Coordinates of C-alpha atoms in Angstrom, one line a residue:
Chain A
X1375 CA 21.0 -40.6 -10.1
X1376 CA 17.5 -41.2 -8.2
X1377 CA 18.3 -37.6 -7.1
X1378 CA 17.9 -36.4 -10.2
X1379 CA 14.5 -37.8 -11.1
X1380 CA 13.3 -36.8 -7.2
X1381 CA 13.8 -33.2 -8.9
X1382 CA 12.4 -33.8 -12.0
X1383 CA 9.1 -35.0 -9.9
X1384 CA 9.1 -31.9 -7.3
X1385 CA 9.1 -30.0 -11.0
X1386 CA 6.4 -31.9 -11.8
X1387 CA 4.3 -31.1 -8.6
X1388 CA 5.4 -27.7 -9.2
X1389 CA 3.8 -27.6 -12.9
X1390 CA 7.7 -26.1 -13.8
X1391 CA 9.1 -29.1 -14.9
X1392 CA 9.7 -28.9 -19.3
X1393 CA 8.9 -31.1 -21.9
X1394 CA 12.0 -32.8 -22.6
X1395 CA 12.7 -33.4 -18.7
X1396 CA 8.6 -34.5 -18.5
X1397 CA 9.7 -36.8 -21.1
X1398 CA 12.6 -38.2 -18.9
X1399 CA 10.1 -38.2 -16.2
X1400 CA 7.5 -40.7 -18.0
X1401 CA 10.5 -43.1 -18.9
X1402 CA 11.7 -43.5 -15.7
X1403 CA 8.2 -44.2 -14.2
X1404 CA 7.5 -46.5 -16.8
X1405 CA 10.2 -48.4 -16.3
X1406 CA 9.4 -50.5 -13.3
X1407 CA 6.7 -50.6 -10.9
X1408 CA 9.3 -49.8 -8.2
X1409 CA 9.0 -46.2 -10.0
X1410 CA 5.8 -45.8 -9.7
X1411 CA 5.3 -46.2 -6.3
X1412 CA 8.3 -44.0 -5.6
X1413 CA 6.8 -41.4 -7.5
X1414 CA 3.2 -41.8 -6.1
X1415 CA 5.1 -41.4 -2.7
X1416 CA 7.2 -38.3 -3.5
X1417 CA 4.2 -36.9 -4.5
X1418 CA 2.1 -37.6 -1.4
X1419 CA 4.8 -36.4 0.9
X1420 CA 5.2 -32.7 -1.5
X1421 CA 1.3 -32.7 -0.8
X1422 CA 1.6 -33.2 2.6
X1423 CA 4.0 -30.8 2.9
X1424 CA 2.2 -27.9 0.8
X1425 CA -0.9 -28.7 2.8
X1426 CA 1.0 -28.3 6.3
X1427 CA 0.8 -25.1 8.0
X1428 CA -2.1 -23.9 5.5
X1429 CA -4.9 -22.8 7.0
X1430 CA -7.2 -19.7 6.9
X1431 CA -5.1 -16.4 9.3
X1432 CA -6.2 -13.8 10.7
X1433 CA -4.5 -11.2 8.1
X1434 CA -6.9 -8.1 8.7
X1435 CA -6.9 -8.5 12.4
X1436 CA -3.2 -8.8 12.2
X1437 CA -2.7 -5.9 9.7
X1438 CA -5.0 -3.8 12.0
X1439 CA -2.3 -4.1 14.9
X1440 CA 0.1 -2.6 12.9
X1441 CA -1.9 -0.3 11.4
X1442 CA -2.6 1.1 14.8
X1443 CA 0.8 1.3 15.8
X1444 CA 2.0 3.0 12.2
X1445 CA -0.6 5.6 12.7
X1446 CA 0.0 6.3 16.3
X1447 CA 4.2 6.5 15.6
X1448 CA 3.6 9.2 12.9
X1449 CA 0.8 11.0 15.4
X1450 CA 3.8 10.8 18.2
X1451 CA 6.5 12.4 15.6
X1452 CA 4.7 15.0 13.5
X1453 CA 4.2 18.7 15.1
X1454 CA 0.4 18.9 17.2
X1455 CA -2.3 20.2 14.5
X1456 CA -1.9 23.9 14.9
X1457 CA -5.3 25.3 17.0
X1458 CA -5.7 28.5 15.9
X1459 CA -8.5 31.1 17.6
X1460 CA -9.9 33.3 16.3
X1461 CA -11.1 36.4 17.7
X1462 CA -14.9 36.7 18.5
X1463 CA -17.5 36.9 15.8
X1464 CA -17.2 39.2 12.7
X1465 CA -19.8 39.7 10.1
X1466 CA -19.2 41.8 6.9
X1467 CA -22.0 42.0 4.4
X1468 CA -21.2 44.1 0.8
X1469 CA -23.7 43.6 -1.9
X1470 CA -23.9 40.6 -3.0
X1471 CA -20.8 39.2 -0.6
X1472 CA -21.1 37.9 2.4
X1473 CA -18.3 37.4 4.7
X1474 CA -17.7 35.3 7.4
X1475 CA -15.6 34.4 10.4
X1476 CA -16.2 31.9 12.6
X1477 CA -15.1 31.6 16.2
X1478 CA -12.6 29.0 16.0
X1479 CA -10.8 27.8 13.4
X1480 CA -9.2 24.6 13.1
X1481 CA -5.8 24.4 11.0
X1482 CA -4.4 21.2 10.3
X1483 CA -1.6 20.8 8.7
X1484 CA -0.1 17.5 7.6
X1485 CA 3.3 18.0 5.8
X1486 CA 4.2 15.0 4.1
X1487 CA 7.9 15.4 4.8
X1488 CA 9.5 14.2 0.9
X1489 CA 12.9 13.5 2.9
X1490 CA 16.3 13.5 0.0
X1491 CA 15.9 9.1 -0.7
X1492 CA 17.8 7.7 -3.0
X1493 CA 15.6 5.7 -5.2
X1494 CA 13.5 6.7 -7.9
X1495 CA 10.4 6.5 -6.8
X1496 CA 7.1 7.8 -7.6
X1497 CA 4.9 9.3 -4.8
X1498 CA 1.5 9.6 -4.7
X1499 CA -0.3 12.3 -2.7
X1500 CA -4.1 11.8 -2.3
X1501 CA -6.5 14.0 0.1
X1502 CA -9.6 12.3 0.7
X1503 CA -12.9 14.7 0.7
X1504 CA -12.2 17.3 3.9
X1505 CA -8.8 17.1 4.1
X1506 CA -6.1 19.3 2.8
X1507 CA -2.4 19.6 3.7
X1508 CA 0.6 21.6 2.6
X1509 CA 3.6 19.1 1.1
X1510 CA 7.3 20.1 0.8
X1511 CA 8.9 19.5 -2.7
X1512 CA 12.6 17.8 -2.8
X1513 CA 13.4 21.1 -4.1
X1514 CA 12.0 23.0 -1.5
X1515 CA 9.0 24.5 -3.4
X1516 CA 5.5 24.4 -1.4
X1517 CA 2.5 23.2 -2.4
X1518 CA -0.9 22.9 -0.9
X1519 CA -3.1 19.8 -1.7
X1520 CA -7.1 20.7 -1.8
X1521 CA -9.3 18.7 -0.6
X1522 CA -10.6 15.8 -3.1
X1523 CA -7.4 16.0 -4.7
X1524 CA -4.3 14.3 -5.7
X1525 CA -1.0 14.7 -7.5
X1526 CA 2.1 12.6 -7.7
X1527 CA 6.0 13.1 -8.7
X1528 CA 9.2 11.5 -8.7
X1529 CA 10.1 11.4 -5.5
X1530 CA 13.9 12.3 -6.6
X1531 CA 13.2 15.1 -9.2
X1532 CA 15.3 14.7 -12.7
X1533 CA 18.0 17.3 -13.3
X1534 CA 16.6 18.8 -15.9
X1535 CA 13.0 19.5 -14.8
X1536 CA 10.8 19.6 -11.9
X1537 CA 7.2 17.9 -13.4
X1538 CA 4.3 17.3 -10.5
X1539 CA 0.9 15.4 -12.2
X1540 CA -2.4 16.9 -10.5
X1541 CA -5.8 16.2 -10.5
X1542 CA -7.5 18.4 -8.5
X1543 CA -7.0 21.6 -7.4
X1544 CA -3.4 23.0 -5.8
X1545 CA -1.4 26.4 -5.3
X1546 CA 1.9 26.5 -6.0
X1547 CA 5.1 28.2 -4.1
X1548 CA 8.1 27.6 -6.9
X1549 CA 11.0 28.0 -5.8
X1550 CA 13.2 30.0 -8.2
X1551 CA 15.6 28.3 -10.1
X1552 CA 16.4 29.4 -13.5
X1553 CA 17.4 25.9 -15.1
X1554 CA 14.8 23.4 -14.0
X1555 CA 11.7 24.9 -15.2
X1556 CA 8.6 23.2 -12.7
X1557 CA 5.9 21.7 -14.6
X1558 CA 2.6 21.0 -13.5
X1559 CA 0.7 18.8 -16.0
X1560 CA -3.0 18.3 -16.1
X1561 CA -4.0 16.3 -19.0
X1562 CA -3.4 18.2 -21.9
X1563 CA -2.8 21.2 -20.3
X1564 CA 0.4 21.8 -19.2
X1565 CA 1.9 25.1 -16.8
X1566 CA 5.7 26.1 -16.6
X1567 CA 7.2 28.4 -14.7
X1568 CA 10.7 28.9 -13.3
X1569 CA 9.5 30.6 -10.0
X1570 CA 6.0 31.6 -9.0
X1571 CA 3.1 31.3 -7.3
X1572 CA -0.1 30.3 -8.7
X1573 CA -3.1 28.1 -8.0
X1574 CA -4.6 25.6 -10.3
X1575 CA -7.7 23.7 -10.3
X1576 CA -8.3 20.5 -12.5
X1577 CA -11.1 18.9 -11.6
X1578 CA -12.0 16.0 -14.1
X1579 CA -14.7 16.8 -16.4
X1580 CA -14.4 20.5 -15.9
X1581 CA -12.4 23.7 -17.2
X1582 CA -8.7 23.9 -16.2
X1583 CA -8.5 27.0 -13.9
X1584 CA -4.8 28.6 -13.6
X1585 CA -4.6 31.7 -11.5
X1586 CA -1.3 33.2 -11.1
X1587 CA -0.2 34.9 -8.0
X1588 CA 3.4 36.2 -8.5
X1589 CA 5.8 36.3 -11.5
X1590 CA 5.1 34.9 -14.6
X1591 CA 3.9 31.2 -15.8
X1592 CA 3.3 29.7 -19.5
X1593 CA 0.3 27.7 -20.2
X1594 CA 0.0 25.3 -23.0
X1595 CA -2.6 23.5 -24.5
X1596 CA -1.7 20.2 -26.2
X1597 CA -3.4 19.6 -29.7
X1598 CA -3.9 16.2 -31.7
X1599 CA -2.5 17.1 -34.5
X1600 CA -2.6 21.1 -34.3
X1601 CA 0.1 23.4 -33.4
X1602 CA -0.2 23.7 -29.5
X1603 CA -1.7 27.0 -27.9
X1604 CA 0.8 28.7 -25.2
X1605 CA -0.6 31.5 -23.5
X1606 CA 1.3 34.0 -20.6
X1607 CA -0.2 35.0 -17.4
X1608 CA 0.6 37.4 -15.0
X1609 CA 0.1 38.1 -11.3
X1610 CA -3.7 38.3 -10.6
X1611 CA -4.6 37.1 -14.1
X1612 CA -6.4 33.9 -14.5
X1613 CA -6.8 31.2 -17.7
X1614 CA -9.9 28.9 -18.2
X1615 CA -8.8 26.4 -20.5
X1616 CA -11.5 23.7 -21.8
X1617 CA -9.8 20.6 -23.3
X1618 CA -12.3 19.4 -25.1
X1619 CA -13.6 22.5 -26.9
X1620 CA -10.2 23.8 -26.5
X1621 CA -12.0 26.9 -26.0
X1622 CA -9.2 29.2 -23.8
X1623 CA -10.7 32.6 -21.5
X1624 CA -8.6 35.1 -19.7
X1625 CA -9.6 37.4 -17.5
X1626 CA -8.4 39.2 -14.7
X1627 CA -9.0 38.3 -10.6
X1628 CA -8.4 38.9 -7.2
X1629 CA -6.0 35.7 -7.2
X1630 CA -5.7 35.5 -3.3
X1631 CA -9.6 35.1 -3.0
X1632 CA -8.7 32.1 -5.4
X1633 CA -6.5 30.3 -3.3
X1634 CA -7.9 31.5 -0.4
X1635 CA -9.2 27.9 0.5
X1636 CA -5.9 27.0 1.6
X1637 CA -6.5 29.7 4.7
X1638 CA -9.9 27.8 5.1
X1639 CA -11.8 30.4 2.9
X1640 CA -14.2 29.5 0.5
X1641 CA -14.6 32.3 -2.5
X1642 CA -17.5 32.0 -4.8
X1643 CA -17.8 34.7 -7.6
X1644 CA -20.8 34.8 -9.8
X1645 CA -20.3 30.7 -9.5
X1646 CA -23.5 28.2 -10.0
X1647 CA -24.7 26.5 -7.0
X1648 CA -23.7 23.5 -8.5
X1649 CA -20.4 24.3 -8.7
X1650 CA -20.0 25.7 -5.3
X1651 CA -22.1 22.4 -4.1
X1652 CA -19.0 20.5 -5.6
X1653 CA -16.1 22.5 -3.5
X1654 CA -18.1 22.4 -0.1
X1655 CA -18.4 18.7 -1.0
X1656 CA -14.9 18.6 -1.5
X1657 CA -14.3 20.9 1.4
X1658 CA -15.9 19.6 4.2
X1659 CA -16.8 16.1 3.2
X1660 CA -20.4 16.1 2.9
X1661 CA -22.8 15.4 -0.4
X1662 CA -25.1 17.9 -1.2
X1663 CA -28.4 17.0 -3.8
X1664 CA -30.5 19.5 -5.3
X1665 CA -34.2 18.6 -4.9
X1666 CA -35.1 21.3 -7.8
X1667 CA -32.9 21.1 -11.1
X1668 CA -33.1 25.2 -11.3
X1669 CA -31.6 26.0 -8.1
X1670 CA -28.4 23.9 -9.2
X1671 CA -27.9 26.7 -12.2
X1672 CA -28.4 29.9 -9.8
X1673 CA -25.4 32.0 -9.8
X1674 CA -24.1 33.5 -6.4
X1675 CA -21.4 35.2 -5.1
X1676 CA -20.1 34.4 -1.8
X1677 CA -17.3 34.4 0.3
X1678 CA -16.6 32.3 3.6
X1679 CA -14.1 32.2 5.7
X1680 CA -12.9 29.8 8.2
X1681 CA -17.1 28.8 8.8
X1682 CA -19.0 25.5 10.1
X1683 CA -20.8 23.6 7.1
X1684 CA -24.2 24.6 8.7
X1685 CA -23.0 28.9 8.9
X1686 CA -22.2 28.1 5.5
X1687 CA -26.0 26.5 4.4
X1688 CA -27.5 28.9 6.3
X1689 CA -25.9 32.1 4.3
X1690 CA -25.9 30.1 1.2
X1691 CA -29.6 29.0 1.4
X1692 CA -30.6 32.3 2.7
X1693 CA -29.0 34.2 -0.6
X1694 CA -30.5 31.4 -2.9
X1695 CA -33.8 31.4 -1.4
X1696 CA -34.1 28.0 -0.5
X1697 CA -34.0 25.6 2.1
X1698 CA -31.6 23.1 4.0
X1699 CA -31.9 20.0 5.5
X1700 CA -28.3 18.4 7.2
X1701 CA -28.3 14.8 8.0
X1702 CA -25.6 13.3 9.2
X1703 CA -23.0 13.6 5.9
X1704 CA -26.1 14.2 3.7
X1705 CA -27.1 18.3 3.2
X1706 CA -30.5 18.2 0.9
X1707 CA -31.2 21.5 -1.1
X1708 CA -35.1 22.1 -1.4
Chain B
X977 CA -2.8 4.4 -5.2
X978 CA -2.7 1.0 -4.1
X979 CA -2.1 -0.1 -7.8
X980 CA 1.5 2.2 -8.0
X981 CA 2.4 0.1 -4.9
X982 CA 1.5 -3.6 -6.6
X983 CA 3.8 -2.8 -9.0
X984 CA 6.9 -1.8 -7.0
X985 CA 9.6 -4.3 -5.9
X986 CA 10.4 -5.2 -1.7
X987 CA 13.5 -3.0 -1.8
X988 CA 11.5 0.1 -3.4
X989 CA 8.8 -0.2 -0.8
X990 CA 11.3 -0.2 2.1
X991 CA 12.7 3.3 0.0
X992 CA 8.9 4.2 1.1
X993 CA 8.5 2.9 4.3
X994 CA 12.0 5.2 5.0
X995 CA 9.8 8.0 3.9
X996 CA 7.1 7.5 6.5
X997 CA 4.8 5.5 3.8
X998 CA 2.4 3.0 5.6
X999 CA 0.9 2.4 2.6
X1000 CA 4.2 0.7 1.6
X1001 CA 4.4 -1.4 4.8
X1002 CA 0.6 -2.7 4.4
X1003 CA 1.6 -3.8 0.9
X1004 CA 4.8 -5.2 1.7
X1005 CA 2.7 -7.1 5.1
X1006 CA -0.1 -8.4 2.1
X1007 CA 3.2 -9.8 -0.2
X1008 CA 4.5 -12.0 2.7
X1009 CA 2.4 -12.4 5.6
X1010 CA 0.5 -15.8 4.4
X1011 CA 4.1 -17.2 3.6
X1012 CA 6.1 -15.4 6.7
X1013 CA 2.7 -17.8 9.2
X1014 CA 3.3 -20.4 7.5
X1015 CA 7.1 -20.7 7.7
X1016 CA 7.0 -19.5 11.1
X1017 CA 4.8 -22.3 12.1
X1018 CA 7.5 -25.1 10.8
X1019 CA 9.3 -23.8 14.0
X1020 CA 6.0 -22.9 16.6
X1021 CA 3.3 -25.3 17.3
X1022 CA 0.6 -22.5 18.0
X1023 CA -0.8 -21.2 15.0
X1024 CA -2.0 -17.9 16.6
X1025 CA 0.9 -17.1 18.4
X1026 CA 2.7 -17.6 14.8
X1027 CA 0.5 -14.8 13.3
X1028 CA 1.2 -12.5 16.5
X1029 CA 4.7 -12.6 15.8
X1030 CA 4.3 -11.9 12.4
X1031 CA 2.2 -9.0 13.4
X1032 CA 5.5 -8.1 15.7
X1033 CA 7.7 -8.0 12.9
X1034 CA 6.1 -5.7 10.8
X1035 CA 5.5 -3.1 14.1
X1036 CA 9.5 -4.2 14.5
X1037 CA 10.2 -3.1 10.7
X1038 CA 8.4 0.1 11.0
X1039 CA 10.2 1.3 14.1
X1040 CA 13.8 0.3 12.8
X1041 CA 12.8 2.1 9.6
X1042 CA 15.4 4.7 9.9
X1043 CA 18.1 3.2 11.0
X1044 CA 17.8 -0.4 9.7
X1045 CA 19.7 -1.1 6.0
X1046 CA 18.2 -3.7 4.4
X1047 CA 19.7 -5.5 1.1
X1048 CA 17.4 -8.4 0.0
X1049 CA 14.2 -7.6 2.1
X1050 CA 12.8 -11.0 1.8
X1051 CA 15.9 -13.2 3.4
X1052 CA 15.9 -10.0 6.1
X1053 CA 11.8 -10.8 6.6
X1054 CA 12.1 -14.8 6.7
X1055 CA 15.5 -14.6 9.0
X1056 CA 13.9 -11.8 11.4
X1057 CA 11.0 -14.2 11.7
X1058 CA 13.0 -17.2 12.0
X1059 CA 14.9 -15.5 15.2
X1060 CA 11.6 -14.8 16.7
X1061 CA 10.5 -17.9 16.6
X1062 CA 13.7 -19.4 18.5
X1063 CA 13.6 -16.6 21.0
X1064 CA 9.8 -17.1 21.5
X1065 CA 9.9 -20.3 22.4
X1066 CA 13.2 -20.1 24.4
X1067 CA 11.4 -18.1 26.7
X1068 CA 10.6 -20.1 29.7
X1069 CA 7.2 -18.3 30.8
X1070 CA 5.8 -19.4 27.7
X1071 CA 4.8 -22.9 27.5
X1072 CA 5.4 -24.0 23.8
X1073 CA 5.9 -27.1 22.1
X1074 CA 9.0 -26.5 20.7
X1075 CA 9.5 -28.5 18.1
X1076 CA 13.0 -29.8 19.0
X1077 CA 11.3 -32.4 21.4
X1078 CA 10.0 -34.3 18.7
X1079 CA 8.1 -37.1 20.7
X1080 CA 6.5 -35.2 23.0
X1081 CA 5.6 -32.6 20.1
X1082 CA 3.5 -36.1 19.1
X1083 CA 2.5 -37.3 21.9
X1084 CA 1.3 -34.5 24.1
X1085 CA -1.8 -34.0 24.2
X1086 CA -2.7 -30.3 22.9
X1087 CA -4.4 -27.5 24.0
X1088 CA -4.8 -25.7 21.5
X1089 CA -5.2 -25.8 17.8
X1090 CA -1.9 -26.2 15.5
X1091 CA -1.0 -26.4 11.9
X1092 CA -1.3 -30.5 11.6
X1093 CA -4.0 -31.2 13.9
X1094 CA -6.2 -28.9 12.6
X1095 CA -5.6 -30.1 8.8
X1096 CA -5.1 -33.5 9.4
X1097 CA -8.2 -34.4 11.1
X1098 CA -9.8 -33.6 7.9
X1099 CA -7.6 -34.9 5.6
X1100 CA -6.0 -38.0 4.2
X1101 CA -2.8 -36.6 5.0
X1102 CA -2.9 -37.1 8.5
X1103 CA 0.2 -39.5 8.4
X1104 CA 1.9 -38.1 6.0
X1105 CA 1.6 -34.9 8.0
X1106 CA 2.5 -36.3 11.2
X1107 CA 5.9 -38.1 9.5
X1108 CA 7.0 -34.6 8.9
X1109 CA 6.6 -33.0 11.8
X1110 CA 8.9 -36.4 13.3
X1111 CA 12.0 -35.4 10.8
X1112 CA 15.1 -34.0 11.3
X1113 CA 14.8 -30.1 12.4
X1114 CA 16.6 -29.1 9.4
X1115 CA 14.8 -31.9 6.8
X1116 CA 11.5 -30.6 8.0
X1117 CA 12.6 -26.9 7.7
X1118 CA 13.8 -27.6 3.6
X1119 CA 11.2 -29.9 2.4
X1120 CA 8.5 -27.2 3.8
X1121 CA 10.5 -23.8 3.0
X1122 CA 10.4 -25.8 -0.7
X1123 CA 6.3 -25.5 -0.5
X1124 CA 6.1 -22.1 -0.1
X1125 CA 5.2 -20.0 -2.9
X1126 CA 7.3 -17.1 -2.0
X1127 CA 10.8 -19.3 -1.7
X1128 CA 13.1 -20.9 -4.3
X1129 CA 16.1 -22.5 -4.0
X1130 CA 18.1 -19.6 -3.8
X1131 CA 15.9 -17.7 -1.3
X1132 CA 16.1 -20.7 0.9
X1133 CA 20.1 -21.2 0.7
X1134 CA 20.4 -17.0 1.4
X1135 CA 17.9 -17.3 4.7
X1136 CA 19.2 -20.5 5.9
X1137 CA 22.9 -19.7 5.6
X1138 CA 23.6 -22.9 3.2
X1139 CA 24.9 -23.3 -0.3
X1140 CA 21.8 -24.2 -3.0
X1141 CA 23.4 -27.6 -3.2
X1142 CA 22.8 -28.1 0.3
X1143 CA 19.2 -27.3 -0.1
X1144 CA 19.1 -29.7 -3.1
X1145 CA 20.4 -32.6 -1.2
X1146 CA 18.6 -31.4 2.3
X1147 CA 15.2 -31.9 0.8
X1148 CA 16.1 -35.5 -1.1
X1149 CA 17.3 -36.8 2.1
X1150 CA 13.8 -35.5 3.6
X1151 CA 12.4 -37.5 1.5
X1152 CA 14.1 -41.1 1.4
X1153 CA 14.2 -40.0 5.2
X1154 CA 10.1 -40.0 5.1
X1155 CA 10.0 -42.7 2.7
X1156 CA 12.0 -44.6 5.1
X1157 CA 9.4 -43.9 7.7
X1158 CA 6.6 -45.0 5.4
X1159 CA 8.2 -48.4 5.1
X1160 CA 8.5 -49.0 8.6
X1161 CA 5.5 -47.7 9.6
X1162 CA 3.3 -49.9 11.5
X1163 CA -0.1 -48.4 9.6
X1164 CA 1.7 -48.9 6.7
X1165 CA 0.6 -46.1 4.7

């Protein structure tokens, strides 16, 4: 019987106990002063005993040991980073392009191996600024992750559809499979295909870019109350879609110079320096100001490929007219 | 990203960890690590050395990732940690007070710091404190598995290998076992 009301006072202590039982509770303490001490006592030793063994740890120190060892058993498992040379230096210049190739290139790839799990599970892919990497779908479709971007998807795709969320900027290898259309959703606007290639860029704030490489995708724009637009693209045809103005363009491109960036080329065609500012940023993790506004809205085209940040200010600044100033992570326009 | 993994249950985060996710393990570490020390320390004296092992059995977790099945993640975490606390202080290089030699767990004089010196110097507990640590192995091990905010009743039966009712009648003892001490107590608390 005592039992009982030990339990009713470890509920108590525990701020789980209910009224009818507190109720219970108060009786039997009242009821002698025998109770009372027994319950003062009860609840010193539960004190005593939640207080034992607490004391500030050392989490983060203890977290960083296993951190270390995480990172060094995925270093030990995944392929080397691919060093790639290239040969000596090459310099095209055409009107208003300017290409370049730089002595070595560095590829690295890290594949994010989506191995066949069981559980449904979402995973979440996110490059930091300066990193991209090329990730293997359950279905055995490629994609390639820009830099400064980040897309997620059931780790165990549905059987009716293959749907990938991205924010950012990607290119997609479908693989062809004629009942499970792949989806790639970007706010409002959504792209199917069945099997492709194409390359999207979804940046927030800005115009979704879709730019299709091989076969055939459908792009549709999702209306509040308004029928929603679907549009067809084919290979080196590209869609600007603006969600907000729902204002759609189409025109045609070279759509390899698009998703060139995944070779470590950067194309710029007839693209303000702010915008190109916001894919070197992206690209090779740096932050780049403008000292004067109007050099921020000069439009350039420009094509790099496989170059250092500082061949790229120098042919940038040179076509601008302007000057460059690198510190450490910090480029200043002036 | 981090706020997906909040979310997620132990057994989905070992479904990640499978898939090379450290992400998963760091939050899985942040769910349990406060509770896995403190636990750890009803069995080890030293403090530090508790947090080590901890430390251990995460790196442990990782490397077993592939090959280890795991049904209820958090008995698997509070057993594993249990085992190397035993085998820790079985090993004769390393001098611990092991808490099965009660009296001289009291009366040595320590080194370094540990869970009840360093509280109950400050607090009015210091008895109290000191009357636990003197219990019955598995008294002590209940009535402060009971205080952890990760553990109920069930959870403590699954890791200790003993029926809830057990547990129930584990921790009263504990405590007409300490109330029994109290009473006899020369300082008469």
């Amino acid at each position: 019987m005592e039992e009982y009301y030990y339990q009713l006072i470890a509920h108590y202590f525990n701020k789980s106990i209910n009224s009818e039982e507190l109720q219970q509770l108060k009786y039997w303490v009242e009821r002698n002063e025998s109770n009372q001490r027994k319950f003062r006592e009860v609840l010193r030793i539960l004190e005593a005993a939640e207080r034992y063994g607490q004391q500030p740890t050392s989490q983060a120190k203890s977290w960083a040991l296993v951190a270390n060892h995480v990172s060094q058993s995925l270093a030990n498992e995944e392929p080397k980073p691919k060093i790639k040379k290239l040969g000596g230096w090459h310099r095209y210049a055409m009107a208003a392009m300017v290409v370049m190739v730089c002595g070595i290139g560095l590829l690295l790839f890290k594949s994010d191996r989506a191995k066949t799990g069981q559980q449904t599970i979402v995973k979440v892919i996110s490059n930091p600024n300066g990193e991209q990497r090329s990730i293997t779908m359950p279905d055995g479709s490629i994609v390639y992750l820009n830099a400064g971007s980040r897309m997620s998807y059931n780790a165990h795709f549905s059987t009716d559809k293959r749907e990938v969320k991205l924010e950012g900027e990607a290119f997609f290898d479908v693989v062809h499979e004629a009942r499970r259309p792949f989806v790639v959703r970007t706010g409002k606007v959504s792209t199917t295909v069945l099997g492709t290639s194409f390359n999207i860029k979804a940046f927030p704030a800005k115009a979704v870019e879709v730019t299709v490489e091989t076969g055939k995708v459908g792009v549709v724009l999702q209306r509040a109350n308004k029928k929603d637009i679907i549009n067809f693209l084919l290979p080196n045809e590209q869609l600007l879609i603006d969600a907000t103005t729902e204002k759609i363009v189409k025109q045609s491109i070279n759509a390899t110079d698009v998703s060139g960036w995944k070779q470590y080329k950067l194309v710029f065609y007839n693209m303000s320096m702010q915008d190109i500012a916001a894919s070197i940023e992206r690209a090779y993790d740096v932050k780049i100001s403008f000292k004067q506004p109007r050099t921020a809205q000069l439009k350039l085209t420009a094509k790099f490929d496989k170059c250092g940040i500082k061949q790229v200010m120098e042919v940038l600044s040179k076509l601008a007219g302007t000057h460059y100033d690198i510190k450490q992570n910090n480029i200043t326009i002036y | 990203m981090e706020l997906n993994y909040r979310v997620l249950n132990d057994e989905d985060l070992i479904g990640l960890i499978k898939l090379n996710d450290g992400l998963a393990l760091e939050c899985l570490f942040n769910r349990y690590y406060q509770s896995l020390c403190r636990f750890i320390a009803i069995h080890l004296k030293d403090y530090s050395r508790a947090e080590e092992l901890i430390a251990d059995l995460f790196i442990k977790l990782w490397d077993n990732r592939s090959t280890q099945e795991i049904r209820s993640v958090k008995a698997y975490l509070f057993i594993a940690a249990k085992n190397m606390a035993i085998n820790h202080a079985q090993r004769p290089k390393n001098k611990i007070d092991y808490c099965e030699d009660y009296e001289s767990a009291v009366e040595l004089p320590h080194t370094g710091p540990n869970p009840f010196d360093i509280i109950s110097s400050k607090e009015a507990y210091h008895e109290m404190m000191q009357l636990i640590w003197l219990l019955p192995e598995r008294q002590r091990e209940v009535l402060l598995m009971s205080r952890l905010e990760d553990l109920d009743k069930n959870n403590i039966a699954a890791i200790l290998g003993i029926s809830v009712r057990t547990v129930e009648t584990t921790l009263y003892q504990a405590i007409k076992t300490l109330q029994h001490m109290v009473k006899t107590s020369p300082n008469q608390l």
